Amino acid sequence: MNAPEAEFIPRRSLHDELTARVRALITEGALAPGEKIPEKELCERFGVSRTPLREALKVLASEGIVTLRPNRGARVSALTAAELEEVFPVMGALEALSGEIACRHISDAEIAEIRALHARMVEHWRAGEREPYFRLNQAIHEAILEATRNETLKSMYRGLAGRLMKARYIANMSPERWAAAVAEHQAILAALERRDGIGLSAILKAHLAGKLATVKDWLERQEPPGNGAARQAD
Amino acid sequence: MNAPEAEFIPRRSLHDELTARVRALITEGALAPGEKIPEKELCERFGVSRTPLREALKVLASEGIVTLRPNRGARVSALTAAELEEVFPVMGALEALSGEIACRHISDAEIAEIRALHARMVEHWRAGEREPYFRLNQAIHEAILEATRNETLKSMYRGLAGRLMKARYIANMSPERWAAAVAEHQAILAALERRDGIGLSAILKAHLAGKLATVKDWLERQEPPGNGAARQAD
DNA sequence: CAACTGAATTATGAATTCATTATTCGAGTC
DNA sequence: GACTCGAATAATGAATTCATAATTCAGTTG
């Protein structure tokens, strides 16, 4: 007889859990770009030895989130303006593709789900609440990605997005840009409802260009121009 | 006094070297898809302990080349037909993008270089020499990628290509498909010389579709249809 | 003789230990 | 007083060790 509740799950290995945890620390800003990653402290914090943590760091390094210099430890990768210009065309291509594919597979239920997310997001926009706006915004893009049913595309896109998904970018978005972003989202929803892959593809690409502008702007304020290399540590 | 030859030299860490070595073993076919990766033997073979090897395996797993099942070790990821259908649209988008960007940056010298590679490749085609044809073919695509000057794009593309860059695919390409591929390469070269990004983009996408057909065909022969899961080991 | 049980073996996951390299800090020199 | 050199300290990289889970295989039972 089989176990009544097969209960797959949490067979996650330690290093796997750690990659997720450290990644979260980084994307949530607890570890700032350029900052050194203190192996010892993280080990104590999570109550694990260095071995699995180091494995996790290697993986994050291969994702580009972390930079590893031989015998000098790990640092959070600092995104330079030049790098941004590199990343965005690639994200644009993937985002466009995701829109195209999503339209071919998305169900009515999924569209309804996104419509609901969109409505809530607009509410937060009206209320000027940036934090929850950002979360819903992200949820919508995630839902579109999910609708592609393409694991490869999902993991590629997430890998790139992970390098710049900081809630704080949105903090200094101008009201005009913000309004434009909401309008773009309106168009995104409309294209989805028409299942217009080509159209959605184009809108998403434009939408991303807007985001690029926002992030570049944010970056400027972080590293005042003329200062080639950002501060190494705090 | 400084050493006469500053000799940067391979300050490469062991795990880094190992990732490359094991990756090579896989893409060159020494380790077949589905096959279990014997930690112990590889350690002896390379004369290292398990720690750096395991780190390497984690990285390869994050690239998708290797599959890690908790407490059950590592296996070379077997590419299923379904997965192929997933990977190709993404590669297509990246390949198209690389053509577009390459045309904006490529130098005359680089075009000349590619022209030379192309000429040699055509010679091998005429002679029916598949192995060297394959190498030059790969070199041309690599050169285009290089011309994008976009590290992000390069590493993304290579990551995907690594999952299906097996020289052996080409072994069962039909003469007709082979001739068509050569013709496509002719068009690729022409578009490059015109620096026609849009055109190149389209040709590369079509070219990749041809490759998809070749690989699918090859895969069919490896796993006779009706046999859902490939053999686990040999 | 097939199928199951459970001990022996082996492999994996993670902690610990060891060696080597960077970094810090202080003494000595110009 | 600033700089250099060098010892002490701390960190990293890799090997080893230890605990645990999976696999194998012999013995048993139906």
Short mmCIF file of C-alpha atoms (C1' of nucleotides) in Angstrom, two decimals:
data_model
loop_
_atom_site.label_atom_id
_atom_site.label_comp_id
_atom_site.label_asym_id
_atom_site.label_seq_id
_atom_site.Cartn_x
_atom_site.Cartn_y
_atom_site.Cartn_z
CA MET A 1 0.00 0.00 0.00
CA ASN A 2 1.08 3.51 -0.69
CA ALA A 3 1.34 6.24 1.87
CA PRO A 4 -2.04 7.99 1.92
CA GLU A 5 -0.42 11.39 1.62
CA ALA A 6 2.56 11.00 -0.63
CA GLU A 7 3.71 14.45 0.53
CA PHE A 8 6.45 15.17 -1.88
CA ILE A 9 8.17 18.27 -0.87
CA PRO A 10 10.58 19.73 1.29
CA ARG A 11 13.32 17.46 0.13
CA ARG A 12 15.13 20.63 -0.73
CA SER A 13 18.79 20.35 -0.14
CA LEU A 14 20.47 22.85 2.08
CA HIS A 15 22.46 24.57 -0.65
CA ASP A 16 19.30 24.99 -2.65
CA GLU A 17 17.52 26.64 0.21
CA LEU A 18 20.55 28.83 0.78
CA THR A 19 20.74 30.05 -2.81
CA ALA A 20 17.16 31.19 -2.48
CA ARG A 21 17.75 32.86 0.87
CA VAL A 22 20.86 34.72 -0.18
CA ARG A 23 19.27 35.71 -3.46
CA ALA A 24 16.40 37.17 -1.48
CA LEU A 25 18.78 39.07 0.76
CA ILE A 26 20.28 40.63 -2.30
CA THR A 27 17.17 41.45 -4.29
CA GLU A 28 15.52 42.84 -1.19
CA GLY A 29 18.46 45.10 -0.58
CA ALA A 30 19.69 43.67 2.72
CA LEU A 31 22.99 43.20 0.95
CA ALA A 32 23.78 46.23 -1.17
CA PRO A 33 25.51 46.11 -4.55
CA GLY A 34 29.26 46.23 -4.21
CA GLU A 35 29.11 45.06 -0.66
CA LYS A 36 31.24 42.17 0.46
CA ILE A 37 29.38 39.04 1.42
CA PRO A 38 30.53 37.85 4.82
CA GLU A 39 30.58 34.07 4.70
CA LYS A 40 31.07 33.69 8.36
CA GLU A 41 28.18 35.87 9.42
CA LEU A 42 25.75 34.31 7.01
CA CYS A 43 26.76 30.88 8.23
CA GLU A 44 26.01 31.84 11.79
CA ARG A 45 22.82 33.54 10.76
CA PHE A 46 21.47 30.49 8.98
CA GLY A 47 23.13 27.99 11.27
CA VAL A 48 24.96 26.10 8.55
CA SER A 49 28.55 25.39 7.72
CA ARG A 50 30.47 27.13 5.00
CA THR A 51 30.28 24.28 2.52
CA PRO A 52 26.67 24.64 1.42
CA LEU A 53 26.86 28.40 1.60
CA ARG A 54 29.84 28.46 -0.70
CA GLU A 55 28.03 26.18 -3.11
CA ALA A 56 25.18 28.65 -3.10
CA LEU A 57 27.53 31.53 -3.80
CA LYS A 58 29.00 29.69 -6.76
CA VAL A 59 25.56 29.27 -8.21
CA LEU A 60 24.67 32.91 -7.66
CA ALA A 61 27.93 33.84 -9.30
CA SER A 62 27.02 31.81 -12.38
CA GLU A 63 23.76 33.77 -12.44
CA GLY A 64 25.73 36.98 -12.37
CA ILE A 65 24.16 38.23 -9.16
CA VAL A 66 27.39 37.81 -7.27
CA THR A 67 30.98 38.38 -8.26
CA LEU A 68 33.67 36.00 -7.12
CA ARG A 69 37.27 37.04 -7.05
CA PRO A 70 39.80 34.29 -6.33
CA ASN A 71 41.05 34.40 -2.77
CA ARG A 72 39.16 37.59 -2.17
CA GLY A 73 35.69 36.42 -1.52
CA ALA A 74 32.29 37.26 -2.91
CA ARG A 75 30.67 40.60 -3.53
CA VAL A 76 27.22 41.57 -4.64
CA SER A 77 27.54 42.48 -8.29
CA ALA A 78 27.17 46.19 -8.82
CA LEU A 79 25.18 46.99 -11.91
CA THR A 80 26.94 49.65 -13.93
CA ALA A 81 25.23 51.84 -16.47
CA ALA A 82 27.16 50.08 -19.23
CA GLU A 83 25.92 46.75 -18.01
CA LEU A 84 22.37 48.02 -17.96
CA GLU A 85 22.60 48.93 -21.60
CA GLU A 86 23.68 45.37 -22.18
CA VAL A 87 21.03 43.66 -20.16
CA PHE A 88 18.04 45.53 -21.47
CA PRO A 89 18.10 44.53 -25.12
CA VAL A 90 18.27 40.93 -23.99
CA MET A 91 15.42 41.35 -21.57
CA GLY A 92 13.52 43.15 -24.28
CA ALA A 93 13.86 40.21 -26.62
CA LEU A 94 12.77 37.78 -23.94
CA GLU A 95 9.91 39.94 -22.80
CA ALA A 96 8.66 40.33 -26.35
CA LEU A 97 8.88 36.60 -26.84
CA SER A 98 7.01 35.94 -23.64
CA GLY A 99 4.16 38.15 -24.76
CA GLU A 100 3.95 36.41 -28.07
CA ILE A 101 3.96 32.92 -26.60
CA ALA A 102 1.69 33.79 -23.70
CA CYS A 103 -1.06 34.88 -26.09
CA ARG A 104 -1.02 31.47 -27.68
CA HIS A 105 -1.51 29.56 -24.44
CA ILE A 106 -3.22 31.79 -21.92
CA SER A 107 -6.60 30.68 -20.59
CA ASP A 108 -9.62 32.88 -19.92
CA ALA A 109 -9.18 32.23 -16.22
CA GLU A 110 -5.63 33.47 -16.33
CA ILE A 111 -6.66 36.60 -18.15
CA ALA A 112 -9.32 37.21 -15.53
CA GLU A 113 -6.69 36.77 -12.85
CA ILE A 114 -4.46 39.32 -14.51
CA ARG A 115 -7.36 41.70 -14.96
CA ALA A 116 -7.97 41.53 -11.23
CA LEU A 117 -4.31 42.15 -10.44
CA HIS A 118 -4.36 45.06 -12.84
CA ALA A 119 -7.41 46.62 -11.20
CA ARG A 120 -5.82 46.41 -7.78
CA MET A 121 -2.59 47.82 -9.13
CA VAL A 122 -4.40 50.83 -10.60
CA GLU A 123 -6.00 51.43 -7.23
CA HIS A 124 -2.61 51.62 -5.58
CA TRP A 125 -1.43 53.94 -8.28
CA ARG A 126 -4.34 56.28 -7.64
CA ALA A 127 -3.54 56.17 -3.93
CA GLY A 128 0.11 56.85 -4.68
CA GLU A 129 1.20 53.70 -2.84
CA ARG A 130 4.40 52.72 -4.51
CA GLU A 131 5.32 49.62 -2.60
CA PRO A 132 2.13 47.61 -3.21
CA TYR A 133 1.97 48.97 -6.75
CA PHE A 134 5.37 47.48 -7.37
CA ARG A 135 4.39 44.08 -6.00
CA LEU A 136 1.31 43.85 -8.20
CA ASN A 137 3.21 45.10 -11.19
CA GLN A 138 5.69 42.32 -10.68
CA ALA A 139 2.88 39.80 -10.16
CA ILE A 140 1.37 40.72 -13.52
CA HIS A 141 4.59 40.23 -15.40
CA GLU A 142 5.09 36.99 -13.53
CA ALA A 143 1.61 35.83 -14.54
CA ILE A 144 2.29 36.56 -18.20
CA LEU A 145 5.52 34.66 -17.97
CA GLU A 146 3.74 31.78 -16.32
CA ALA A 147 1.25 31.67 -19.18
CA THR A 148 4.01 30.89 -21.65
CA ARG A 149 4.32 27.39 -20.16
CA ASN A 150 7.95 27.62 -21.14
CA GLU A 151 10.30 26.71 -18.31
CA THR A 152 13.39 27.72 -20.23
CA LEU A 153 12.03 31.14 -20.99
CA LYS A 154 10.88 31.56 -17.43
CA SER A 155 14.21 30.75 -15.89
CA MET A 156 16.16 32.86 -18.38
CA TYR A 157 13.95 35.84 -17.81
CA ARG A 158 13.99 35.48 -14.05
CA GLY A 159 17.73 35.20 -14.10
CA LEU A 160 18.03 38.55 -15.80
CA ALA A 161 15.26 40.20 -13.85
CA GLY A 162 16.89 39.10 -10.63
CA ARG A 163 19.77 41.37 -11.42
CA LEU A 164 17.64 44.48 -11.26
CA MET A 165 14.47 43.71 -9.41
CA LYS A 166 14.89 46.13 -6.58
CA ALA A 167 11.70 47.60 -5.27
CA ARG A 168 13.60 50.78 -4.66
CA TYR A 169 13.99 51.63 -8.31
CA ILE A 170 10.42 52.61 -8.40
CA ALA A 171 10.82 55.02 -5.51
CA ASN A 172 12.05 57.83 -7.68
CA MET A 173 9.87 57.32 -10.71
CA SER A 174 8.35 60.63 -11.78
CA PRO A 175 4.57 60.99 -11.65
CA GLU A 176 4.52 61.34 -15.44
CA ARG A 177 6.49 58.18 -16.01
CA TRP A 178 4.35 56.41 -13.48
CA ALA A 179 1.18 57.44 -15.26
CA ALA A 180 2.66 56.33 -18.55
CA ALA A 181 3.56 52.96 -17.06
CA VAL A 182 -0.01 52.48 -15.91
CA ALA A 183 -1.29 53.38 -19.36
CA GLU A 184 1.08 50.85 -20.87
CA HIS A 185 -0.26 48.25 -18.50
CA GLN A 186 -3.74 49.07 -19.69
CA ALA A 187 -2.60 48.37 -23.22
CA ILE A 188 -0.93 45.16 -22.11
CA LEU A 189 -4.19 43.94 -20.64
CA ALA A 190 -6.11 44.89 -23.76
CA ALA A 191 -3.67 43.05 -26.01
CA LEU A 192 -3.90 39.98 -23.82
CA GLU A 193 -7.67 40.04 -24.01
CA ARG A 194 -7.48 40.23 -27.79
CA ARG A 195 -4.78 37.55 -27.63
CA ASP A 196 -2.79 39.79 -29.91
CA GLY A 197 0.68 38.32 -29.58
CA ILE A 198 2.41 40.65 -31.98
CA GLY A 199 0.84 43.70 -30.42
CA LEU A 200 1.58 42.57 -26.88
CA SER A 201 5.12 41.86 -27.87
CA ALA A 202 5.61 45.41 -29.08
CA ILE A 203 3.94 46.98 -26.07
CA LEU A 204 6.03 44.97 -23.64
CA LYS A 205 9.17 46.02 -25.40
CA ALA A 206 8.20 49.68 -25.16
CA HIS A 207 7.18 49.20 -21.55
CA LEU A 208 10.59 47.79 -20.80
CA ALA A 209 12.26 50.77 -22.41
CA GLY A 210 10.40 52.91 -19.93
CA LYS A 211 11.69 50.81 -17.12
CA LEU A 212 15.21 51.14 -18.45
CA ALA A 213 14.84 54.90 -18.22
CA THR A 214 13.64 54.63 -14.64
CA VAL A 215 16.45 52.36 -13.59
CA LYS A 216 19.10 54.46 -15.31
CA ASP A 217 17.78 57.49 -13.58
CA TRP A 218 17.93 55.74 -10.24
CA LEU A 219 21.44 54.57 -10.94
CA GLU A 220 22.57 58.10 -11.69
CA ARG A 221 21.51 59.16 -8.24
CA GLN A 222 23.26 56.24 -6.63
CA GLU A 223 26.58 56.76 -8.34
CA PRO A 224 27.01 60.41 -9.11
CA PRO A 225 28.39 60.77 -12.64
CA GLY A 226 32.12 61.10 -13.04
CA ASN A 227 32.68 58.54 -10.34
CA GLY A 228 33.59 55.59 -12.48
CA ALA A 229 33.69 52.85 -9.89
CA ALA A 230 31.10 52.87 -7.18
CA ARG A 231 32.18 52.84 -3.59
CA GLN A 232 33.60 49.44 -2.78
CA ALA A 233 32.03 49.05 0.61
CA ASP A 234 30.11 51.03 3.14
CA MET B 1 61.75 43.78 -8.82
CA ASN B 2 58.90 42.44 -10.82
CA ALA B 3 58.85 39.13 -12.50
CA PRO B 4 60.06 39.69 -16.05
CA GLU B 5 56.95 38.16 -17.50
CA ALA B 6 54.03 39.45 -15.53
CA GLU B 7 52.18 36.39 -16.79
CA PHE B 8 48.67 36.79 -15.53
CA ILE B 9 48.19 33.14 -15.48
CA PRO B 10 45.63 30.80 -14.48
CA ARG B 11 44.60 32.21 -11.16
CA ARG B 12 41.55 30.24 -11.97
CA SER B 13 40.09 28.56 -8.98
CA LEU B 14 39.81 24.83 -9.03
CA HIS B 15 36.05 24.71 -9.17
CA ASP B 16 36.08 27.04 -12.11
CA GLU B 17 38.46 24.85 -14.00
CA LEU B 18 36.39 21.84 -13.12
CA THR B 19 33.13 23.34 -14.37
CA ALA B 20 34.81 23.87 -17.71
CA ARG B 21 36.28 20.38 -17.80
CA VAL B 22 33.09 18.60 -16.90
CA ARG B 23 31.10 20.76 -19.28
CA ALA B 24 33.49 19.74 -21.99
CA LEU B 25 33.10 16.07 -21.11
CA ILE B 26 29.39 16.48 -21.53
CA THR B 27 29.25 18.52 -24.70
CA GLU B 28 31.84 16.31 -26.30
CA GLY B 29 29.79 13.28 -25.50
CA ALA B 30 32.15 11.51 -23.11
CA LEU B 31 29.29 11.59 -20.68
CA ALA B 32 26.05 10.72 -22.42
CA PRO B 33 22.69 12.30 -21.65
CA GLY B 34 20.87 10.46 -18.89
CA GLU B 35 24.07 8.95 -17.63
CA LYS B 36 24.94 9.19 -13.99
CA ILE B 37 27.94 11.32 -13.15
CA PRO B 38 30.32 9.38 -10.96
CA GLU B 39 31.75 11.84 -8.48
CA LYS B 40 34.37 9.48 -7.24
CA GLU B 41 35.78 8.60 -10.62
CA LEU B 42 35.94 12.18 -11.78
CA CYS B 43 37.72 13.13 -8.59
CA GLU B 44 40.36 10.51 -9.17
CA ARG B 45 40.60 11.40 -12.82
CA PHE B 46 41.25 15.07 -12.11
CA GLY B 47 43.08 14.47 -8.86
CA VAL B 48 40.87 16.70 -6.74
CA SER B 49 38.63 16.20 -3.79
CA ARG B 50 34.89 16.06 -3.93
CA THR B 51 34.33 19.57 -2.65
CA PRO B 52 35.31 21.56 -5.73
CA LEU B 53 33.79 18.96 -8.03
CA ARG B 54 30.48 19.21 -6.27
CA GLU B 55 30.60 22.97 -6.51
CA ALA B 56 31.12 22.59 -10.23
CA LEU B 57 28.16 20.25 -10.49
CA LYS B 58 25.94 22.74 -8.71
CA VAL B 59 26.90 25.39 -11.23
CA LEU B 60 26.28 23.07 -14.16
CA ALA B 61 22.95 22.21 -12.65
CA SER B 62 22.01 25.88 -12.53
CA GLU B 63 22.88 26.03 -16.21
CA GLY B 64 20.56 23.13 -16.87
CA ILE B 65 23.25 20.88 -18.27
CA VAL B 66 23.11 18.59 -15.30
CA THR B 67 20.21 17.41 -13.20
CA LEU B 68 20.60 17.05 -9.46
CA ARG B 69 18.28 14.88 -7.48
CA PRO B 70 18.61 15.12 -3.70
CA ASN B 71 20.52 12.21 -2.24
CA ARG B 72 20.65 10.57 -5.63
CA GLY B 73 23.47 12.32 -7.30
CA ALA B 74 23.92 14.08 -10.58
CA ARG B 75 22.94 13.01 -14.07
CA VAL B 76 23.58 14.55 -17.43
CA SER B 77 20.33 16.22 -18.43
CA ALA B 78 18.62 14.38 -21.20
CA LEU B 79 17.05 16.69 -23.72
CA THR B 80 13.50 15.62 -24.46
CA ALA B 81 11.61 16.60 -27.58
CA ALA B 82 9.29 18.72 -25.45
CA GLU B 83 12.23 20.56 -23.99
CA LEU B 84 13.62 21.19 -27.43
CA GLU B 85 10.40 22.89 -28.44
CA GLU B 86 10.89 25.09 -25.41
CA VAL B 87 14.50 25.95 -25.95
CA PHE B 88 14.32 26.86 -29.59
CA PRO B 89 12.01 29.85 -29.48
CA VAL B 90 14.25 31.32 -26.82
CA MET B 91 17.39 30.65 -28.82
CA GLY B 92 15.65 32.07 -31.84
CA ALA B 93 14.95 35.32 -30.04
CA LEU B 94 18.51 35.56 -28.83
CA GLU B 95 19.99 34.62 -32.16
CA ALA B 96 17.86 37.22 -33.91
CA LEU B 97 18.91 39.82 -31.41
CA SER B 98 22.55 38.92 -31.83
CA GLY B 99 22.32 39.44 -35.58
CA GLU B 100 20.70 42.79 -35.13
CA ILE B 101 23.23 44.04 -32.61
CA ALA B 102 26.22 42.55 -34.37
CA CYS B 103 25.46 44.56 -37.51
CA ARG B 104 25.66 47.74 -35.51
CA HIS B 105 29.11 47.06 -34.11
CA ILE B 106 30.95 44.71 -36.39
CA SER B 107 34.18 45.95 -37.95
CA ASP B 108 35.38 45.38 -41.49
CA ALA B 109 38.17 43.22 -40.13
CA GLU B 110 35.70 41.01 -38.35
CA ILE B 111 33.60 40.64 -41.46
CA ALA B 112 36.69 39.66 -43.38
CA GLU B 113 37.47 37.10 -40.71
CA ILE B 114 34.00 35.63 -41.00
CA ARG B 115 34.25 35.63 -44.78
CA ALA B 116 37.40 33.56 -44.49
CA LEU B 117 35.81 31.11 -42.09
CA HIS B 118 32.85 30.86 -44.41
CA ALA B 119 35.03 30.06 -47.42
CA ARG B 120 36.81 27.31 -45.55
CA MET B 121 33.51 25.95 -44.31
CA VAL B 122 32.16 25.75 -47.83
CA GLU B 123 35.24 23.82 -48.87
CA HIS B 124 34.60 21.22 -46.20
CA TRP B 125 31.01 21.00 -47.29
CA ARG B 126 32.07 20.30 -50.86
CA ALA B 127 34.42 17.65 -49.58
CA GLY B 128 31.68 16.16 -47.44
CA GLU B 129 33.75 16.53 -44.30
CA ARG B 130 31.21 16.92 -41.57
CA GLU B 131 33.41 17.27 -38.54
CA PRO B 132 35.49 20.25 -39.68
CA TYR B 133 32.39 21.77 -41.27
CA PHE B 134 30.73 21.69 -37.89
CA ARG B 135 33.66 23.36 -36.19
CA LEU B 136 33.77 26.23 -38.66
CA ASN B 137 30.03 26.58 -38.58
CA GLN B 138 30.24 26.99 -34.84
CA ALA B 139 33.15 29.42 -35.18
CA ILE B 140 31.09 31.65 -37.46
CA HIS B 141 28.19 31.83 -35.06
CA GLU B 142 30.63 32.48 -32.27
CA ALA B 143 32.21 35.32 -34.25
CA ILE B 144 28.84 36.97 -34.82
CA LEU B 145 28.07 36.67 -31.16
CA GLU B 146 31.42 38.18 -30.33
CA ALA B 147 30.68 41.13 -32.57
CA THR B 148 27.69 42.07 -30.43
CA ARG B 149 30.07 43.20 -27.67
CA ASN B 150 27.34 42.20 -25.31
CA GLU B 151 28.56 39.96 -22.51
CA THR B 152 25.09 39.28 -21.20
CA LEU B 153 23.84 38.17 -24.55
CA LYS B 154 26.90 36.05 -25.10
CA SER B 155 26.62 34.19 -21.86
CA MET B 156 22.89 33.66 -22.20
CA TYR B 157 23.24 32.31 -25.69
CA ARG B 158 26.14 30.07 -24.80
CA GLY B 159 24.23 28.75 -21.85
CA LEU B 160 21.44 27.59 -24.10
CA ALA B 161 23.66 26.43 -26.91
CA GLY B 162 25.64 24.35 -24.44
CA ARG B 163 22.58 22.22 -23.95
CA LEU B 164 22.54 21.04 -27.51
CA MET B 165 25.94 21.62 -29.00
CA LYS B 166 26.77 18.09 -29.83
CA ALA B 167 28.84 17.63 -32.92
CA ARG B 168 26.99 14.43 -33.52
CA TYR B 169 23.73 16.09 -34.41
CA ILE B 170 25.19 17.01 -37.70
CA ALA B 171 26.07 13.43 -38.48
CA ASN B 172 22.65 12.56 -39.75
CA MET B 173 21.83 15.77 -41.56
CA SER B 174 20.48 15.00 -44.99
CA PRO B 175 22.42 16.23 -48.03
CA GLU B 176 19.50 18.50 -48.92
CA ARG B 177 19.32 20.07 -45.46
CA TRP B 178 23.08 20.41 -45.48
CA ALA B 179 23.02 22.24 -48.79
CA ALA B 180 20.25 24.47 -47.53
CA ALA B 181 22.26 25.29 -44.42
CA VAL B 182 25.19 26.31 -46.55
CA ALA B 183 22.96 28.51 -48.66
CA GLU B 184 21.63 30.13 -45.52
CA HIS B 185 25.15 30.80 -44.40
CA GLN B 186 25.78 32.48 -47.70
CA ALA B 187 22.84 34.76 -47.00
CA ILE B 188 24.10 35.40 -43.47
CA LEU B 189 27.42 36.56 -44.83
CA ALA B 190 25.74 38.77 -47.39
CA ALA B 191 23.53 40.40 -44.76
CA LEU B 192 26.54 41.01 -42.58
CA GLU B 193 28.38 42.68 -45.43
CA ARG B 194 25.41 44.94 -46.01
CA ARG B 195 25.17 45.41 -42.27
CA ASP B 196 21.51 44.64 -42.63
CA GLY B 197 20.53 43.93 -39.05
CA ILE B 198 16.86 43.26 -39.69
CA GLY B 199 17.63 40.97 -42.60
CA LEU B 200 20.30 39.08 -40.71
CA SER B 201 18.00 38.70 -37.80
CA ALA B 202 15.38 37.03 -39.97
CA ILE B 203 17.84 34.76 -41.71
CA LEU B 204 19.36 33.60 -38.47
CA LYS B 205 15.95 32.76 -37.13
CA ALA B 206 15.16 30.69 -40.18
CA HIS B 207 18.56 29.08 -40.02
CA LEU B 208 17.91 28.06 -36.46
CA ALA B 209 14.58 26.53 -37.44
CA GLY B 210 16.53 24.32 -39.80
CA LYS B 211 18.78 23.29 -37.01
CA LEU B 212 15.78 22.49 -34.86
CA ALA B 213 14.60 20.10 -37.54
CA THR B 214 18.00 18.43 -37.65
CA VAL B 215 18.20 18.02 -33.91
CA LYS B 216 14.65 16.73 -33.61
CA ASP B 217 15.41 14.21 -36.27
CA TRP B 218 18.50 13.11 -34.45
CA LEU B 219 16.62 12.84 -31.21
CA GLU B 220 14.00 10.60 -32.81
CA ARG B 221 16.67 8.14 -33.70
CA GLN B 222 18.12 8.22 -30.23
CA GLU B 223 14.85 7.61 -28.44
CA PRO B 224 12.52 5.65 -30.63
CA PRO B 225 9.06 7.21 -30.44
CA GLY B 226 6.58 5.75 -28.00
CA ASN B 227 9.31 5.42 -25.42
CA GLY B 228 8.47 8.32 -23.17
CA ALA B 229 11.45 8.28 -20.88
CA ALA B 230 14.81 7.52 -22.34
CA ARG B 231 16.87 4.79 -20.91
CA GLN B 232 18.20 5.84 -17.56
CA ALA B 233 21.67 4.47 -17.93
CA ASP B 234 23.66 2.29 -20.26
"C1'" DC C 1 10.92 -19.91 -7.68
"C1'" DA C 2 9.30 -15.19 -7.09
"C1'" DA C 3 8.81 -11.66 -3.89
"C1'" DC C 4 9.86 -9.53 0.34
"C1'" DT C 5 12.90 -8.30 4.38
"C1'" DG C 6 16.78 -6.40 6.34
"C1'" DA C 7 21.70 -6.13 6.98
"C1'" DA C 8 25.98 -4.65 4.46
"C1'" DT C 9 27.77 -1.62 1.28
"C1'" DT C 10 28.13 2.51 -1.13
"C1'" DA C 11 27.19 7.26 -2.27
"C1'" DT C 12 25.64 11.61 -1.00
"C1'" DG C 13 25.21 15.93 1.94
"C1'" DA C 14 27.23 18.70 5.15
"C1'" DA C 15 30.63 19.83 8.91
"C1'" DT C 16 35.13 20.16 10.15
"C1'" DT C 17 39.95 20.59 9.52
"C1'" DC C 18 44.06 22.05 7.21
"C1'" DA C 19 46.94 24.93 4.03
"C1'" DT C 20 47.41 29.05 1.63
"C1'" DT C 21 46.56 33.64 0.51
"C1'" DA C 22 45.08 38.35 1.66
"C1'" DT C 23 44.68 41.94 5.03
"C1'" DT C 24 45.66 44.43 9.13
"C1'" DC C 25 48.48 46.55 12.31
"C1'" DG C 26 52.70 47.98 14.36
"C1'" DA C 27 57.72 48.73 14.36
"C1'" DG C 28 61.40 50.66 12.10
"C1'" DT C 29 63.43 53.82 8.66
"C1'" DC C 30 64.19 57.84 5.94
"C1'" DG D 1 55.57 62.49 10.15
"C1'" DA D 2 54.84 59.61 6.04
"C1'" DC D 3 56.36 55.52 4.15
"C1'" DT D 4 57.98 50.73 3.89
"C1'" DC D 5 58.51 46.28 5.53
"C1'" DG D 6 57.14 42.36 8.13
"C1'" DA D 7 54.80 39.72 11.59
"C1'" DA D 8 50.16 38.61 13.34
"C1'" DT D 9 45.55 37.89 12.16
"C1'" DA D 10 41.73 36.73 9.49
"C1'" DA D 11 39.75 35.04 5.32
"C1'" DT D 12 39.47 31.90 1.59
"C1'" DG D 13 40.07 27.38 -1.06
"C1'" DA D 14 40.22 22.70 -0.84
"C1'" DA D 15 40.71 18.11 1.57
"C1'" DT D 16 39.09 15.25 4.93
"C1'" DT D 17 35.87 13.41 8.06
"C1'" DC D 18 31.41 12.25 9.71
"C1'" DA D 19 26.29 11.32 9.48
"C1'" DT D 20 22.61 9.93 6.79
"C1'" DA D 21 20.12 8.31 2.98
"C1'" DA D 22 19.97 5.10 -1.00
"C1'" DT D 23 21.27 0.86 -3.14
"C1'" DT D 24 22.69 -3.86 -3.35
"C1'" DC D 25 22.42 -8.40 -2.24
"C1'" DA D 26 21.90 -12.43 0.54
"C1'" DG D 27 18.63 -14.91 3.22
"C1'" DT D 28 14.07 -15.99 4.12
"C1'" DT D 29 9.28 -16.93 3.38
"C1'" DG D 30 5.09 -17.76 1.00
#
